[in-house]
mmCIF file of C-alpha atoms in Angstrom:
data_model
loop_
_atom_site.group_PDB
_atom_site.id
_atom_site.type_symbol
_atom_site.label_atom_id
_atom_site.label_comp_id
_atom_site.label_asym_id
_atom_site.label_seq_id
_atom_site.Cartn_x
_atom_site.Cartn_y
_atom_site.Cartn_z
ATOM 1 C CA MET D 12 63.203 -29.405 -49.159
ATOM 2 C CA LYS D 13 59.670 -28.100 -49.532
ATOM 3 C CA LYS D 14 58.290 -31.020 -47.471
ATOM 4 C CA LEU D 15 60.851 -30.352 -44.740
ATOM 5 C CA PHE D 16 59.860 -26.665 -44.662
ATOM 6 C CA LEU D 17 56.151 -27.537 -44.366
ATOM 7 C CA ALA D 18 56.868 -30.022 -41.591
ATOM 8 C CA LEU D 19 58.838 -27.390 -39.671
ATOM 9 C CA LEU D 20 56.032 -24.847 -40.196
ATOM 10 C CA VAL D 21 53.368 -27.258 -38.878
ATOM 11 C CA ALA D 22 55.534 -28.151 -35.885
ATOM 12 C CA ALA D 23 56.098 -24.468 -35.091
ATOM 13 C CA THR D 24 52.363 -23.725 -35.339
ATOM 14 C CA ILE D 25 51.507 -26.602 -32.981
ATOM 15 C CA HIS D 26 54.174 -25.431 -30.566
ATOM 16 C CA VAL D 27 52.870 -21.832 -30.558
ATOM 17 C CA ASN D 28 49.274 -22.975 -30.040
ATOM 18 C CA ALA D 29 50.345 -25.226 -27.202
ATOM 19 C CA GLN D 30 52.266 -22.379 -25.590
ATOM 20 C CA GLU D 31 49.229 -20.068 -25.921
ATOM 21 C CA LYS D 32 46.976 -22.666 -24.280
ATOM 22 C CA VAL D 33 49.430 -23.143 -21.415
ATOM 23 C CA ALA D 34 49.756 -19.378 -20.937
ATOM 24 C CA ASN D 35 45.986 -18.907 -21.069
ATOM 25 C CA LYS D 36 45.396 -21.720 -18.584
ATOM 26 C CA ALA D 37 48.045 -20.329 -16.245
ATOM 27 C CA THR D 38 46.439 -16.874 -16.417
ATOM 28 C CA THR D 39 42.911 -18.071 -15.669
ATOM 29 C CA SER D 40 44.015 -20.519 -12.973
ATOM 30 C CA SER D 41 45.773 -17.672 -11.175
ATOM 31 C CA GLN D 42 42.484 -15.737 -10.918
ATOM 32 C CA LYS D 43 41.250 -16.165 -7.352
ATOM 33 C CA PHE D 44 38.352 -13.710 -7.133
ATOM 34 C CA ARG D 45 34.970 -13.986 -8.857
ATOM 35 C CA PHE D 46 32.290 -11.291 -8.632
ATOM 36 C CA ALA D 47 28.871 -12.010 -10.197
ATOM 37 C CA LEU D 48 25.798 -9.842 -10.779
ATOM 38 C CA ASN D 49 22.509 -11.648 -11.477
ATOM 39 C CA GLY D 50 18.965 -10.700 -12.375
ATOM 40 C CA GLY D 51 15.933 -12.494 -13.757
ATOM 41 C CA PHE D 52 12.575 -14.182 -13.202
ATOM 42 C CA SER D 53 11.395 -15.929 -10.014
ATOM 43 C CA ARG D 54 8.490 -18.128 -9.017
ATOM 44 C CA LEU D 55 7.406 -18.986 -5.465
ATOM 45 C CA LEU D 56 6.798 -22.730 -5.137
ATOM 46 C CA ALA D 57 4.508 -22.978 -2.090
ATOM 47 C CA LYS D 58 0.927 -24.081 -2.685
ATOM 48 C CA THR D 59 -1.774 -21.478 -2.143
ATOM 49 C CA SER D 60 -4.092 -22.258 0.762
ATOM 50 C CA THR D 61 -7.231 -24.143 -0.270
ATOM 51 C CA SER D 62 -9.213 -22.242 2.386
ATOM 52 C CA LEU D 63 -9.140 -19.089 0.252
ATOM 53 C CA SER D 64 -11.978 -18.192 -2.084
ATOM 54 C CA PRO D 65 -11.227 -18.541 -5.817
ATOM 55 C CA GLN D 66 -11.015 -14.723 -6.152
ATOM 56 C CA ASN D 67 -8.577 -14.326 -3.253
ATOM 57 C CA LYS D 68 -6.576 -17.350 -4.434
ATOM 58 C CA ALA D 69 -6.134 -15.657 -7.816
ATOM 59 C CA TYR D 70 -4.904 -12.503 -6.056
ATOM 60 C CA VAL D 71 -2.303 -14.455 -4.040
ATOM 61 C CA ASP D 72 -1.183 -16.417 -7.107
ATOM 62 C CA GLN D 73 -0.296 -13.134 -8.833
ATOM 63 C CA LEU D 74 2.257 -12.449 -6.070
ATOM 64 C CA LYS D 75 4.063 -15.731 -6.698
ATOM 65 C CA SER D 76 5.784 -14.470 -9.844
ATOM 66 C CA GLY D 77 8.347 -11.705 -9.610
ATOM 67 C CA VAL D 78 11.896 -10.645 -10.275
ATOM 68 C CA ASN D 79 15.179 -11.383 -8.535
ATOM 69 C CA PHE D 80 18.552 -9.703 -8.387
ATOM 70 C CA GLY D 81 21.664 -10.729 -6.541
ATOM 71 C CA VAL D 82 25.392 -10.441 -5.968
ATOM 72 C CA ASP D 83 27.869 -13.297 -5.441
ATOM 73 C CA ALA D 84 31.445 -12.712 -4.319
ATOM 74 C CA GLY D 85 33.861 -15.612 -4.047
ATOM 75 C CA TYR D 86 37.505 -16.406 -3.382
ATOM 76 C CA PHE D 87 38.873 -19.661 -4.805
ATOM 77 C CA VAL D 88 41.122 -21.214 -2.221
ATOM 78 C CA ALA D 89 42.038 -23.966 -4.700
ATOM 79 C CA LYS D 90 41.715 -24.365 -8.465
ATOM 80 C CA ASP D 91 38.229 -25.868 -8.349
ATOM 81 C CA TRP D 92 36.647 -24.797 -5.042
ATOM 82 C CA GLY D 93 36.129 -21.572 -3.133
ATOM 83 C CA LEU D 94 34.335 -19.700 -0.364
ATOM 84 C CA GLY D 95 32.264 -16.550 -0.608
ATOM 85 C CA LEU D 96 29.204 -14.491 0.253
ATOM 86 C CA LYS D 97 25.790 -14.476 -1.410
ATOM 87 C CA PHE D 98 23.089 -11.788 -1.476
ATOM 88 C CA ASN D 99 19.792 -12.390 -3.247
ATOM 89 C CA GLN D 100 16.442 -10.606 -3.231
ATOM 90 C CA PHE D 101 13.010 -11.475 -4.651
ATOM 91 C CA ARG D 102 10.358 -8.811 -5.304
ATOM 92 C CA SER D 103 6.774 -8.975 -6.465
ATOM 93 C CA SER D 104 3.700 -6.768 -6.290
ATOM 94 C CA HIS D 105 0.041 -6.871 -7.278
ATOM 95 C CA THR D 106 -2.947 -4.571 -7.208
ATOM 96 C CA GLY D 107 -6.464 -5.971 -7.440
ATOM 97 C CA LEU D 108 -9.588 -6.895 -5.488
ATOM 98 C CA LEU D 109 -9.834 -8.901 -2.268
ATOM 99 C CA TYR D 110 -13.111 -10.319 -0.997
ATOM 100 C CA ASP D 111 -14.298 -10.578 2.617
ATOM 101 C CA ALA D 112 -16.482 -13.314 4.129
ATOM 102 C CA ASN D 113 -19.596 -11.560 2.798
ATOM 103 C CA ASN D 114 -18.091 -11.507 -0.725
ATOM 104 C CA PHE D 115 -17.678 -7.740 -0.549
ATOM 105 C CA ALA D 116 -14.807 -6.570 -2.746
ATOM 106 C CA VAL D 117 -12.193 -4.052 -1.643
ATOM 107 C CA SER D 118 -9.285 -2.661 -3.627
ATOM 108 C CA ALA D 119 -5.894 -3.864 -2.352
ATOM 109 C CA SER D 120 -2.231 -3.458 -3.223
ATOM 110 C CA THR D 121 0.518 -5.738 -1.906
ATOM 111 C CA ASP D 122 4.307 -5.514 -2.107
ATOM 112 C CA LEU D 123 6.404 -8.566 -1.223
ATOM 113 C CA VAL D 124 10.181 -8.741 -0.635
ATOM 114 C CA ASN D 125 12.223 -11.815 0.381
ATOM 115 C CA THR D 126 15.938 -11.267 1.069
ATOM 116 C CA PHE D 127 18.685 -13.857 1.580
ATOM 117 C CA PHE D 128 22.242 -13.263 2.781
ATOM 118 C CA GLY D 129 24.875 -15.760 3.860
ATOM 119 C CA PRO D 130 28.231 -17.513 3.301
ATOM 120 C CA SER D 131 28.623 -19.864 0.338
ATOM 121 C CA PHE D 132 30.734 -22.760 -0.892
ATOM 122 C CA SER D 133 31.421 -23.208 -4.624
ATOM 123 C CA THR D 134 32.997 -25.755 -6.898
ATOM 124 C CA LYS D 135 33.696 -25.238 -10.611
ATOM 125 C CA TYR D 136 34.820 -26.988 -13.778
ATOM 126 C CA ASP D 137 36.648 -25.148 -16.596
ATOM 127 C CA SER D 138 36.768 -26.360 -20.194
ATOM 128 C CA GLN D 139 40.177 -27.006 -21.765
ATOM 129 C CA ASN D 140 40.084 -23.740 -23.707
ATOM 130 C CA ASN D 141 38.876 -21.830 -20.610
ATOM 131 C CA LYS D 142 35.927 -20.394 -22.554
ATOM 132 C CA HIS D 143 33.245 -22.324 -20.655
ATOM 133 C CA MET D 144 32.774 -22.882 -16.940
ATOM 134 C CA LEU D 145 30.209 -24.857 -14.950
ATOM 135 C CA MET D 146 29.655 -23.938 -11.325
ATOM 136 C CA LEU D 147 27.755 -25.424 -8.389
ATOM 137 C CA SER D 148 27.269 -23.320 -5.254
ATOM 138 C CA ALA D 149 25.515 -23.849 -1.937
ATOM 139 C CA ALA D 150 24.809 -21.241 0.736
ATOM 140 C CA ILE D 151 23.149 -21.109 4.140
ATOM 141 C CA GLY D 152 22.271 -17.926 5.967
ATOM 142 C CA TYR D 153 19.497 -15.572 7.048
ATOM 143 C CA MET D 154 16.265 -15.078 5.114
ATOM 144 C CA HIS D 155 14.077 -12.022 5.734
ATOM 145 C CA TYR D 156 10.400 -11.662 4.812
ATOM 146 C CA TRP D 157 8.651 -8.317 4.283
ATOM 147 C CA SER D 158 5.214 -7.523 2.880
ATOM 148 C CA HIS D 159 3.058 -4.420 2.885
ATOM 149 C CA ASN D 160 -0.673 -4.376 2.272
ATOM 150 C CA GLY D 161 -2.383 -1.043 2.821
ATOM 151 C CA PHE D 162 -1.655 -0.018 6.403
ATOM 152 C CA ILE D 163 -0.416 -3.450 7.507
ATOM 153 C CA LYS D 164 3.263 -4.415 7.368
ATOM 154 C CA THR D 165 4.260 -8.046 7.947
ATOM 155 C CA THR D 166 7.833 -9.120 8.715
ATOM 156 C CA GLY D 167 9.656 -12.278 9.696
ATOM 157 C CA GLY D 168 12.986 -14.051 9.555
ATOM 158 C CA THR D 169 14.373 -17.566 9.461
ATOM 159 C CA VAL D 170 17.333 -19.711 8.450
ATOM 160 C CA GLY D 171 17.475 -20.019 4.673
ATOM 161 C CA SER D 172 19.502 -21.859 2.069
ATOM 162 C CA ALA D 173 20.321 -21.498 -1.622
ATOM 163 C CA LEU D 174 21.570 -23.890 -4.295
ATOM 164 C CA ASP D 175 22.894 -22.499 -7.614
ATOM 165 C CA PHE D 176 23.704 -24.210 -10.913
ATOM 166 C CA GLY D 177 25.573 -21.832 -13.194
ATOM 167 C CA TYR D 178 27.215 -21.586 -16.609
ATOM 168 C CA ASP D 179 29.727 -18.877 -17.599
ATOM 169 C CA TYR D 180 31.002 -17.996 -21.055
ATOM 170 C CA ARG D 181 34.304 -16.157 -20.891
ATOM 171 C CA VAL D 182 34.306 -13.133 -23.237
ATOM 172 C CA THR D 183 37.690 -11.774 -22.163
ATOM 173 C CA LYS D 184 40.294 -12.767 -19.593
ATOM 174 C CA ASN D 185 38.455 -10.893 -16.817
ATOM 175 C CA PHE D 186 34.864 -10.733 -18.055
ATOM 176 C CA ALA D 187 32.212 -13.397 -18.661
ATOM 177 C CA LEU D 188 28.483 -13.679 -19.301
ATOM 178 C CA GLY D 189 26.498 -16.274 -17.414
ATOM 179 C CA ALA D 190 23.174 -17.976 -16.793
ATOM 180 C CA GLN D 191 22.043 -19.474 -13.505
ATOM 181 C CA LEU D 192 19.286 -21.690 -12.121
ATOM 182 C CA SER D 193 18.760 -21.336 -8.361
ATOM 183 C CA PHE D 194 16.619 -22.862 -5.655
ATOM 184 C CA VAL D 195 16.144 -20.718 -2.544
ATOM 185 C CA GLY D 196 14.331 -22.087 0.512
ATOM 186 C CA GLY D 197 13.189 -21.198 4.003
ATOM 187 C CA ALA D 198 10.083 -21.506 6.202
ATOM 188 C CA LEU D 199 8.773 -18.884 8.629
ATOM 189 C CA SER D 200 7.548 -20.051 12.046
ATOM 190 C CA LYS D 201 6.821 -16.539 13.339
ATOM 191 C CA LEU D 202 5.335 -13.399 11.761
ATOM 192 C CA THR D 203 5.016 -9.862 13.112
ATOM 193 C CA GLN D 204 2.225 -7.606 11.869
ATOM 194 C CA THR D 205 2.427 -3.863 12.406
ATOM 195 C CA ASN D 206 -0.474 -1.480 11.960
ATOM 196 C CA GLY D 207 0.590 2.048 12.819
ATOM 197 C CA SER D 208 1.816 2.022 16.426
ATOM 198 C CA MET D 209 0.487 -1.460 17.276
ATOM 199 C CA SER D 210 2.497 -4.621 16.641
ATOM 200 C CA VAL D 211 1.408 -8.262 17.045
ATOM 201 C CA THR D 212 3.661 -11.335 16.746
ATOM 202 C CA SER D 213 2.118 -14.713 15.917
ATOM 203 C CA GLU D 214 3.673 -18.164 16.258
ATOM 204 C CA LEU D 215 2.795 -20.429 13.323
ATOM 205 C CA GLU D 216 2.045 -24.112 13.794
ATOM 206 C CA ASP D 217 4.214 -26.651 11.962
ATOM 207 C CA ASN D 218 1.562 -27.334 9.335
ATOM 208 C CA LYS D 219 0.962 -23.599 8.807
ATOM 209 C CA LYS D 220 4.516 -22.346 8.430
ATOM 210 C CA GLU D 221 4.996 -19.777 5.677
ATOM 211 C CA SER D 222 7.182 -21.282 2.949
ATOM 212 C CA MET D 223 9.467 -18.939 1.015
ATOM 213 C CA ALA D 224 10.787 -21.628 -1.340
ATOM 214 C CA ARG D 225 11.248 -20.392 -4.884
ATOM 215 C CA LEU D 226 12.956 -21.037 -8.218
ATOM 216 C CA ASP D 227 15.127 -18.330 -9.831
ATOM 217 C CA ILE D 228 16.190 -18.154 -13.476
ATOM 218 C CA SER D 229 18.753 -15.412 -14.011
ATOM 219 C CA ILE D 230 21.447 -14.073 -16.289
ATOM 220 C CA GLY D 231 24.267 -11.680 -15.542
ATOM 221 C CA ALA D 232 27.846 -10.467 -15.717
ATOM 222 C CA ARG D 233 30.872 -12.074 -14.055
ATOM 223 C CA PHE D 234 34.214 -10.458 -13.248
ATOM 224 C CA ASN D 235 37.309 -12.573 -12.573
ATOM 225 C CA PHE D 236 40.553 -11.279 -11.042
#
């Protein structure tokens, strides 16, 4: 009798756990919207021009490292793929000395901002217990360049793209924490420099295009509905 009771108890426990897993999977699979906030470290990947002096090269290299923040909003049309919008911005700044052709040093301060915005496509894989999720996203859109150095403002724009590899850990049904590795790319063929009331636009040759390629490492919060 005791063995029969234990067998029934084990069977009931298995049944309840199975029902909970089914209910949990049904709940998460019914969530269509995903909203993600990201922030972290970035590094520009373009090589610094060899024509610069060692001092000026060091100044430019300081601007290659910065911070990023972004927002991703997606709607999953099917269980494992969806469409959305991506916004991402990179910022860096540096204050130091720049040297002219006569090796005369002047104090300089530069602010740099690269902004990407565009539609995205995502695919995801959920673990069996719905605690872990892997995501791959690709986006193509508009990339804007802005820098300010003293009285000179430089701007430009081009077609850009982004590729994201992400991992989410589900804390609750609607909230998760995540980490993401991203590659963002684009190359400027035209730059506009503004100094007060005067503005000059320059066309860049193919071998002198301004690369905005960078690597982002970020963490953030995810909301699922």
